[in-house]
mmCIF file of C-alpha atoms in Angstrom:
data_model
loop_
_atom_site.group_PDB
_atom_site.id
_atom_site.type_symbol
_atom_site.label_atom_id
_atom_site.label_comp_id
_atom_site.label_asym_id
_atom_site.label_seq_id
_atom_site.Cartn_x
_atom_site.Cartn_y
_atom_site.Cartn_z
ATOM 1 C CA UNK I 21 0.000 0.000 0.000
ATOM 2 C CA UNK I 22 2.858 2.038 0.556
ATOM 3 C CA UNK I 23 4.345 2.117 -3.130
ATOM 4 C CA UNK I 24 1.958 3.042 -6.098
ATOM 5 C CA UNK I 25 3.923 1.920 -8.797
ATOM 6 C CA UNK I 26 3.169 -1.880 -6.983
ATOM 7 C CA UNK I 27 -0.200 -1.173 -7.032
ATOM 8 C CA UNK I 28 -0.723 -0.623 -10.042
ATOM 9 C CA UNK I 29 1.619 -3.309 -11.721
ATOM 10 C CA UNK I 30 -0.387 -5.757 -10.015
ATOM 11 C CA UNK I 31 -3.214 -4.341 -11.376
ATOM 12 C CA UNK I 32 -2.130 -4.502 -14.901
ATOM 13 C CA UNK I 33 -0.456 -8.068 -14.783
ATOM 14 C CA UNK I 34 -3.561 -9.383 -12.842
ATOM 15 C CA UNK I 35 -6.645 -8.215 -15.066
ATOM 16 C CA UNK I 36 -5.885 -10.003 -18.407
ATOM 17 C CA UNK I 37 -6.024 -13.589 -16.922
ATOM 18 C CA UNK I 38 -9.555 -14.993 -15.939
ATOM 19 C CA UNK I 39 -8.591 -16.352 -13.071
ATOM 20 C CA UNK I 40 -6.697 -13.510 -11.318
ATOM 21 C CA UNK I 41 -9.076 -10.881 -12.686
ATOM 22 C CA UNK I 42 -10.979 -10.915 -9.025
ATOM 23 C CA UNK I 43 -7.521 -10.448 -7.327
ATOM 24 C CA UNK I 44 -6.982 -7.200 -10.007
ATOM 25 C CA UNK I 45 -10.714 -5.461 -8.500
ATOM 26 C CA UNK I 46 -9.835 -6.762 -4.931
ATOM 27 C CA UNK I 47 -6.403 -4.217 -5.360
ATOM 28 C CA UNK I 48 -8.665 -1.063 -5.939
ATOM 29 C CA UNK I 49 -10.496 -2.140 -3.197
ATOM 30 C CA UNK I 50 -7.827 -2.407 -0.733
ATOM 31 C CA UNK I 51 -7.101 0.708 -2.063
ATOM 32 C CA UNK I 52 -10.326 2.623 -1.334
ATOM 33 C CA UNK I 53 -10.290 0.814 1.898
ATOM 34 C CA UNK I 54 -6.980 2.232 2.969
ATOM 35 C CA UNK I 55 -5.755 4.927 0.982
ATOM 36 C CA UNK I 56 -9.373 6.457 0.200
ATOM 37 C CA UNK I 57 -11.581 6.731 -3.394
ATOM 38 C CA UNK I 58 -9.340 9.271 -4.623
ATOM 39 C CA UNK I 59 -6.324 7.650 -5.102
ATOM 40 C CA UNK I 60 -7.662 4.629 -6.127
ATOM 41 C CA UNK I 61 -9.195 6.216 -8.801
ATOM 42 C CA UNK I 62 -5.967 7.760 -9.491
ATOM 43 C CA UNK I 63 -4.167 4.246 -9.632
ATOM 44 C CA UNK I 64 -6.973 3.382 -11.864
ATOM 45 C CA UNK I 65 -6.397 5.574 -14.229
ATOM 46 C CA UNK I 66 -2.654 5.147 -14.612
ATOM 47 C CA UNK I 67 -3.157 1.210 -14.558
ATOM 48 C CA UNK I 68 -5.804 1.756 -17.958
ATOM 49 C CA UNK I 69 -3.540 3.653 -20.082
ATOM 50 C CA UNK I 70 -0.475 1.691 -19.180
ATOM 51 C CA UNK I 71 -2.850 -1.739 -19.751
ATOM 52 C CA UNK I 72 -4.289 0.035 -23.085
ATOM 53 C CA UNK I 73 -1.127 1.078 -24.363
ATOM 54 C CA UNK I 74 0.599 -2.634 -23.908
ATOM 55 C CA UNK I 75 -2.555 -4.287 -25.336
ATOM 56 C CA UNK I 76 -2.327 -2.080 -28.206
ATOM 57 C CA UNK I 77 1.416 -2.784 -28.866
ATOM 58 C CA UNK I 78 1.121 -6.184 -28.507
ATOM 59 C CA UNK I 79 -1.743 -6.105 -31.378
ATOM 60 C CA UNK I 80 -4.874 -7.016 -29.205
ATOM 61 C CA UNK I 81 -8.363 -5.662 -29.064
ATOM 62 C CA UNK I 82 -7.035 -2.405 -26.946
ATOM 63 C CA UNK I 83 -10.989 -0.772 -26.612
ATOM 64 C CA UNK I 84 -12.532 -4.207 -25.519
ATOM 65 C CA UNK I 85 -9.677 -4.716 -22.980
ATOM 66 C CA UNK I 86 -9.914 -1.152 -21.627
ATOM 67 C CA UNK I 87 -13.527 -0.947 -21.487
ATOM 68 C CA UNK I 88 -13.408 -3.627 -19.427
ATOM 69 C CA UNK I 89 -10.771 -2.748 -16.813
ATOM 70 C CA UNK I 90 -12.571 0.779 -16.750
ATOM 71 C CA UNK I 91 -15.850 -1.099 -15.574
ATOM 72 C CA UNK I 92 -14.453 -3.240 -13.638
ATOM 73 C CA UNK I 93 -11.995 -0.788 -11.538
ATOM 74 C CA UNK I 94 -14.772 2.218 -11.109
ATOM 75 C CA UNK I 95 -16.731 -0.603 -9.784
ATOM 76 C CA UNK I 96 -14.547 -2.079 -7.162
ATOM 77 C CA UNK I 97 -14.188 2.001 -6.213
ATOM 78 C CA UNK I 98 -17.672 2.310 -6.010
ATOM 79 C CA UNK I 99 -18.211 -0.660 -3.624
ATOM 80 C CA UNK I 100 -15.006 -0.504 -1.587
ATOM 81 C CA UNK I 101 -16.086 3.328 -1.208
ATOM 82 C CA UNK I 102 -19.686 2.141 0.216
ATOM 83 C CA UNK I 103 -18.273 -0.548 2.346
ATOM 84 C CA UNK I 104 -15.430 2.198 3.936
ATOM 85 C CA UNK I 105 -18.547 4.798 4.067
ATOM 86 C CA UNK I 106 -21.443 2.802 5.042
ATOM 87 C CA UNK I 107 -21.449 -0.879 5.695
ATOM 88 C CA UNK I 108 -20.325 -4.376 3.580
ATOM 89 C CA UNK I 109 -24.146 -5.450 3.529
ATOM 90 C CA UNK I 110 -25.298 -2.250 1.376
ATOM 91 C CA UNK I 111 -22.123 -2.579 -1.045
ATOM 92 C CA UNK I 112 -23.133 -6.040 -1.671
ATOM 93 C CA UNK I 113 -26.661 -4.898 -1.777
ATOM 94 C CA UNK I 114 -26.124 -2.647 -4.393
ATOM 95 C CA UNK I 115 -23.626 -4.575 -6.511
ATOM 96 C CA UNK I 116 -26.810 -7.149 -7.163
ATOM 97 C CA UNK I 117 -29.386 -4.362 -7.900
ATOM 98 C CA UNK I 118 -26.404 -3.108 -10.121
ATOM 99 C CA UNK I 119 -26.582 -6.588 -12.035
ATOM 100 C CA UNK I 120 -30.321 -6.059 -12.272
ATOM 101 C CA UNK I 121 -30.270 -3.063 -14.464
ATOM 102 C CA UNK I 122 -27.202 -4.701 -16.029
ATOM 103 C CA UNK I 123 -29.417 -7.439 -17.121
ATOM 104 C CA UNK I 124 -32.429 -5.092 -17.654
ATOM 105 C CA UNK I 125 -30.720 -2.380 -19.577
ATOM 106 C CA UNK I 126 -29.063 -5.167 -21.705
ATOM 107 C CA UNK I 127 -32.123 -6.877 -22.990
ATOM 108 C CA UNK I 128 -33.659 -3.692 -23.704
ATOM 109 C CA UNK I 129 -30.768 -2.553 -26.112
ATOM 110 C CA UNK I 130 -30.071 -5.917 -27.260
ATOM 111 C CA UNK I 131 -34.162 -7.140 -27.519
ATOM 112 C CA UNK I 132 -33.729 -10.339 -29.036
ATOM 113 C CA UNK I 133 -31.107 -12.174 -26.042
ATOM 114 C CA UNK I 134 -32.073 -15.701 -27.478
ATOM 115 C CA UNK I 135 -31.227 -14.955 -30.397
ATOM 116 C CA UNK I 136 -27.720 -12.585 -29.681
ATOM 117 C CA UNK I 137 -26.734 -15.426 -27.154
ATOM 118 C CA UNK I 138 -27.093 -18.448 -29.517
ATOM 119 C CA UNK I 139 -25.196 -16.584 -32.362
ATOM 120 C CA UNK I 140 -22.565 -16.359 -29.693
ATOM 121 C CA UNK I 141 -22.797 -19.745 -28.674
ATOM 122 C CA UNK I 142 -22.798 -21.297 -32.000
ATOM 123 C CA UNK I 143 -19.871 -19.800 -32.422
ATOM 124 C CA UNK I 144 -17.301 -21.144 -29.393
ATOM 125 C CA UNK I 145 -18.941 -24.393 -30.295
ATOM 126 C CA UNK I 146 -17.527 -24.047 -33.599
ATOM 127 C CA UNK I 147 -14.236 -22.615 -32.329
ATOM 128 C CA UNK I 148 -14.325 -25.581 -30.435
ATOM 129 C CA UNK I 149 -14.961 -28.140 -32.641
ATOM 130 C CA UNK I 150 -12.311 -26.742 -35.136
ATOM 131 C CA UNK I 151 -9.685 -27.025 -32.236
ATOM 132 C CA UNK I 152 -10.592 -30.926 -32.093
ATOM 133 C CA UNK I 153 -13.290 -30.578 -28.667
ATOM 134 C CA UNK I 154 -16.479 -32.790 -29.831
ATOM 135 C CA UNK I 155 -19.268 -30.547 -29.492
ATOM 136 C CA UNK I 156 -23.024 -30.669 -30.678
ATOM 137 C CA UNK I 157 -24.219 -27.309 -30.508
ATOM 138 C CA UNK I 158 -27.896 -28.402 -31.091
ATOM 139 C CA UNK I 159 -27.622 -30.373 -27.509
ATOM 140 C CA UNK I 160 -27.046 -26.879 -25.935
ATOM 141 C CA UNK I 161 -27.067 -23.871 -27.334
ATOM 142 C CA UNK I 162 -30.862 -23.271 -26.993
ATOM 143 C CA UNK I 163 -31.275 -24.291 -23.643
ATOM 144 C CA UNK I 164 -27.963 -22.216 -22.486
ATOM 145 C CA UNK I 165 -29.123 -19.244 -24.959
ATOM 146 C CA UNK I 166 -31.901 -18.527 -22.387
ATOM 147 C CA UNK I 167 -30.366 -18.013 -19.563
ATOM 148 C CA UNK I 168 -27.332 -16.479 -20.717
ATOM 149 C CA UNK I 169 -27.901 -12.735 -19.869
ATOM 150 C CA UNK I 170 -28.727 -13.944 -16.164
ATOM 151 C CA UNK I 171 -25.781 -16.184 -16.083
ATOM 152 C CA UNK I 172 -23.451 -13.537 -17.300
ATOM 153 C CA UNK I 173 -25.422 -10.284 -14.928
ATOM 154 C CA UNK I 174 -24.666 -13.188 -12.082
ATOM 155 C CA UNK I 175 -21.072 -14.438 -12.287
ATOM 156 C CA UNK I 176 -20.364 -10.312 -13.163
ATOM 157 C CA UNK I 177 -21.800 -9.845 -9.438
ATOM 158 C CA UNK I 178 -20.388 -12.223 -8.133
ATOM 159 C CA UNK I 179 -17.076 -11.591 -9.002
ATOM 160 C CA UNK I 180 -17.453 -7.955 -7.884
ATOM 161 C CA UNK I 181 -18.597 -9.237 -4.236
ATOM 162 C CA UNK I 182 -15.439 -11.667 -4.077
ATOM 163 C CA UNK I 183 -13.177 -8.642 -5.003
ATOM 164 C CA UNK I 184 -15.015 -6.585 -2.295
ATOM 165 C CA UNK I 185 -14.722 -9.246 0.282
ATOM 166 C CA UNK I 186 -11.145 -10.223 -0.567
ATOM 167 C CA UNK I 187 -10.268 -5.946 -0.690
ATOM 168 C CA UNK I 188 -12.293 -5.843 2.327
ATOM 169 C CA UNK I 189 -10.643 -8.187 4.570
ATOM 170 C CA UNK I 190 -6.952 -7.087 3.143
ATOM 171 C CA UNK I 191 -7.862 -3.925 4.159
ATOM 172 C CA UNK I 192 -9.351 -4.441 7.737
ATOM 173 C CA UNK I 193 -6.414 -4.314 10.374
ATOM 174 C CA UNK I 194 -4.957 -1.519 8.920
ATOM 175 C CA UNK I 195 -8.949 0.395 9.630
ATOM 176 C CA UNK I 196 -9.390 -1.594 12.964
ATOM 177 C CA UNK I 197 -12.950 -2.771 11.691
ATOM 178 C CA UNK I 198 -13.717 -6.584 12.050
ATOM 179 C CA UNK I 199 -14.491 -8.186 8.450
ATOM 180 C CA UNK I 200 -15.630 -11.336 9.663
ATOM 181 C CA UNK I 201 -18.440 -9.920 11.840
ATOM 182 C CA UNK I 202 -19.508 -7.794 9.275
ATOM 183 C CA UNK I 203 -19.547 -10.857 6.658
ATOM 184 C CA UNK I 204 -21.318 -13.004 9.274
ATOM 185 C CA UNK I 205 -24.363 -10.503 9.603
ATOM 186 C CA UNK I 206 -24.923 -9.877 6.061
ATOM 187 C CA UNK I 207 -28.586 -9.360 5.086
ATOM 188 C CA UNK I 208 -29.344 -8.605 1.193
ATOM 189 C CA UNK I 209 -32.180 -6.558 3.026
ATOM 190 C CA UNK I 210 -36.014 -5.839 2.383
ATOM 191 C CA UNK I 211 -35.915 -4.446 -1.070
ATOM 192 C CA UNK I 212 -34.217 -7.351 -2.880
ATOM 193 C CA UNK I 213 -36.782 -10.184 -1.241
ATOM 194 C CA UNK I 214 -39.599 -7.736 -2.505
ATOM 195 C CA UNK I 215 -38.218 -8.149 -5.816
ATOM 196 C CA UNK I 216 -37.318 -11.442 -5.463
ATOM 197 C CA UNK I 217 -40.906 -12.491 -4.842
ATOM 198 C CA UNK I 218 -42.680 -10.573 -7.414
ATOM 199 C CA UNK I 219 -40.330 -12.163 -10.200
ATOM 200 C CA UNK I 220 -41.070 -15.521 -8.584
ATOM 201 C CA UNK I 221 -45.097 -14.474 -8.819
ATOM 202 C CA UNK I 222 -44.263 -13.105 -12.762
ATOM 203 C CA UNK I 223 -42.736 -16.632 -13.300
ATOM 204 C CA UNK I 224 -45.754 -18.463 -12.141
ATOM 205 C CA UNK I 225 -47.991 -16.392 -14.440
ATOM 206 C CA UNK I 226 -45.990 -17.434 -17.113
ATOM 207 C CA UNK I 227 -44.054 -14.068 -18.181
ATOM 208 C CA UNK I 228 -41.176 -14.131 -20.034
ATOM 209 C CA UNK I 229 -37.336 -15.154 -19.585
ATOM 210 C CA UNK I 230 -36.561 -11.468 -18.061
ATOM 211 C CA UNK I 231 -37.917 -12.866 -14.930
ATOM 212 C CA UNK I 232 -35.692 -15.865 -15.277
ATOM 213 C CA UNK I 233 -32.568 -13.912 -15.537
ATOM 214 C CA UNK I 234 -33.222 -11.255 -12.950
ATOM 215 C CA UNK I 235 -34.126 -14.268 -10.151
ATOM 216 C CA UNK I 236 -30.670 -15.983 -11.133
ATOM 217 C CA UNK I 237 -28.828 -12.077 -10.407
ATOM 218 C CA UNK I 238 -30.933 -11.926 -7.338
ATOM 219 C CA UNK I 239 -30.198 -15.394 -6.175
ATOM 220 C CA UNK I 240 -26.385 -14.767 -6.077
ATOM 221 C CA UNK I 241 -27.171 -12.229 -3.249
ATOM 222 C CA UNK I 242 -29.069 -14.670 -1.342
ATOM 223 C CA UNK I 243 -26.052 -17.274 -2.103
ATOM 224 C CA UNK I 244 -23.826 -14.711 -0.352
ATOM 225 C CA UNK I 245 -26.652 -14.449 3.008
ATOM 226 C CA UNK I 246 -26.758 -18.033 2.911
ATOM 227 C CA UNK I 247 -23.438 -18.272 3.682
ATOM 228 C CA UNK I 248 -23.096 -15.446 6.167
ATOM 229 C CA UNK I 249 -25.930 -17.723 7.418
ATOM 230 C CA UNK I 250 -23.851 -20.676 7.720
ATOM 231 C CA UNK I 251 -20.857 -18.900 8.864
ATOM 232 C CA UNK I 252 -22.759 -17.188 11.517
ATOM 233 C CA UNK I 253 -23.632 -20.656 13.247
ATOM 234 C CA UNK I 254 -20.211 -22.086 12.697
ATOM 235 C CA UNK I 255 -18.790 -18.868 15.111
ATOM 236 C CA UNK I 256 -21.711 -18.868 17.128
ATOM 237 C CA UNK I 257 -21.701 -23.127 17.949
ATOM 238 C CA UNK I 258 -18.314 -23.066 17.901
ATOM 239 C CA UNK I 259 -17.797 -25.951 15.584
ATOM 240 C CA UNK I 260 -14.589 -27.412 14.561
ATOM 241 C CA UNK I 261 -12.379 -24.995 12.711
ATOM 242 C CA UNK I 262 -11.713 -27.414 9.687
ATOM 243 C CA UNK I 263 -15.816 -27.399 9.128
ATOM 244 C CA UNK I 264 -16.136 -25.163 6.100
ATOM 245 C CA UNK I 265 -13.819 -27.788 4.146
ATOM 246 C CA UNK I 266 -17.335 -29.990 4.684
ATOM 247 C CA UNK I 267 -19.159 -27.140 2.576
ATOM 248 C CA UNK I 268 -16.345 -25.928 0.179
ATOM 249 C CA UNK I 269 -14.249 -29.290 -0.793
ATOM 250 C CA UNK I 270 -17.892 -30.427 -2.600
ATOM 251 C CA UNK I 271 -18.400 -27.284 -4.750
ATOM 252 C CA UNK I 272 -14.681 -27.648 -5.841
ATOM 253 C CA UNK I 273 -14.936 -30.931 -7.034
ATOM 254 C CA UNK I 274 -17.786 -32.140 -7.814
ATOM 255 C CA UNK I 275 -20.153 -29.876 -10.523
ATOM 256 C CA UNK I 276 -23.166 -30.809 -9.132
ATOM 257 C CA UNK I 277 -22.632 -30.665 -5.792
ATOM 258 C CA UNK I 278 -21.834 -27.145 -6.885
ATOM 259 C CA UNK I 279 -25.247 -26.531 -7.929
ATOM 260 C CA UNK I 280 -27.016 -28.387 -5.220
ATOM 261 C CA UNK I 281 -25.372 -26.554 -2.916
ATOM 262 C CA UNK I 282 -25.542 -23.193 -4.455
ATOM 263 C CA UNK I 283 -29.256 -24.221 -4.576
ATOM 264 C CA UNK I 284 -29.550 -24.211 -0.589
ATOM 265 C CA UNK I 285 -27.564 -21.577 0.523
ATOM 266 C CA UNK I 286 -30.081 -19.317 -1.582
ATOM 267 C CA UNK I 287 -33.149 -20.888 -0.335
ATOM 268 C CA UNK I 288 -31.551 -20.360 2.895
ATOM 269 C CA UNK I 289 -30.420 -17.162 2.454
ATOM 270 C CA UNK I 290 -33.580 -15.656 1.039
ATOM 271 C CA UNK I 291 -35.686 -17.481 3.854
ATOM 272 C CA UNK I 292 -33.073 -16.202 6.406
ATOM 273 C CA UNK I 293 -34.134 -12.972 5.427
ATOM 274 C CA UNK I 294 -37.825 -13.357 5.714
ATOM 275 C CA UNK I 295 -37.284 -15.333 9.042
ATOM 276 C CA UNK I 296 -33.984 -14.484 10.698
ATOM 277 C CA UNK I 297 -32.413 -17.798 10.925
ATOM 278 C CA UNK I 298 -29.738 -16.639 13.462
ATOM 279 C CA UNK I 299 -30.775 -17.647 16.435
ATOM 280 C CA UNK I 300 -28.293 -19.781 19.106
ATOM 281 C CA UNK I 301 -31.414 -21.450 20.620
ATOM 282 C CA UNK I 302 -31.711 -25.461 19.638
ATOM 283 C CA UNK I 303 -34.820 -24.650 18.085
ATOM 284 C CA UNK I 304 -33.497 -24.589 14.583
ATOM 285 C CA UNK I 305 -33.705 -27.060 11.806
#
């Protein structure tokens, strides 16, 4: 924290590769954390034009590239600035609502999403195929096609809350403020179970695949109470330190024990908000 020029190499090494690209936004948020909005804005702006002007040299898709760290740095900001302001729970409770008008917005300028997805689709598969991967895009691409826009609103929220949380808890002993309590009392809050449940009554009158795609965005929040949730009872009971290997080893391995589990924590999540499922009383299933 103490030498810029560290900063923001990390920053530009980090955001190319997919999987360090959370690590990249969890930077600026350390930043805003401990140095204040300011100068990580100013670190983001001297990481984009040196990440720009290598992309460009090296012959790559400079605008695409940029665009994206720009979005993806003014967001950490945004939510690191919220968190240091205000508390973790509203910076993760706007990050979803920001997915929802993500996902909104983008079927309104795009209109046709089945369609822009399975053009898209259709053509990894063949990118695929030509690289020697056996692929059948008729087995998928329809099915996937529909639920692409919430997929993609989702993991973009998702990855934003990871890079807050990581920032976040970097950031905490040089602040004095306890990350783990605030983590352990997160509550996506009154608004978002609103929404959730008038998508959920849309859905059952048979309205459209917007609804779809806006419940998967909203259920990423809830994945995120649901496991405050869990971690709540774990420091509350006092169980073993090695339990979250019981809930985490699964979702690493094994796909769909991935989804299962996903699955829960959001029903858990979203009822913990209706009902307030942190109790220490033994009268909880």
């Amino acid at each position: 924290m103490q030498r810029r020029a560290i900063r923001v190499a990390l920053m530009v090494v980090l955001f190319p590769l997919p999987l360090t690209l959370v690590v990249s936004a969890a930077v600026v948020v350390l930043t805003t954390c401990v140095k204040g909005w300011r100068q990580a804005l100013e670190d983001c702006a001297m990481a984009l034009a040196v990440l720009v002007a290598l992309t460009a040299i090296s012959g790559g898709g400079w605008v695409e590239i940029g665009l994206g760290a720009a979005l993806t740095w003014l967001l950490a900001v945004l939510l690191g600035a919220l968190r240091n302001a205000l508390s973790l729970a509203l910076a993760v409770q706007v990050a979803v609502l920001i997915g929802v008008v993500a996902a909104i917005g983008f079927t309104l300028w795009v209109r046709d999403t089945q369609a822009f997805w399975e053009r898209v689709l259709m053509d990894l598969a063949e990118r695929a195929s030509s690289a020697g991967l056996a692929m059948e895009p008729a087995d998928f691409v329809p099915g996937a096609a529909q639920l692409m826009t919430g997929m993609m609103s989702a993991s973009a929220v998702m990855s934003s809350v990871v890079a807050l949380l990581l920032g976040s808890a970097w950031g905490d002993p040089a602040r004095g403020r306890d990350f783990g309590s605030e983590f352990r009392n997160l509550r996506m809050g009154r608004v978002l179970t609103l929404l959730a449940a008038l998508l959920m009554v849309l859905l059952l009158t048979g309205l459209g695949s917007l609804a779809d795609d806006l419940l998967l965005v909203l259920a990423a929040g809830f994945v995120l109470q649901g496991l405050a949730l869990v971690h709540w009872h774990g420091h509350a009971r006092e169980w073993p330190r090695i339990w979250p290997l019981a809930l985490y080893l699964p979702m690493a391995l094994l796909p769909i024990a991935a989804v299962l589990e996903l699955m829960g924590l959001a029903v858990l999540g979203l009822l913990d908000n209706v009902f307030s499922l942190r109790r220490k009383g033994r009268d909880l299933a």
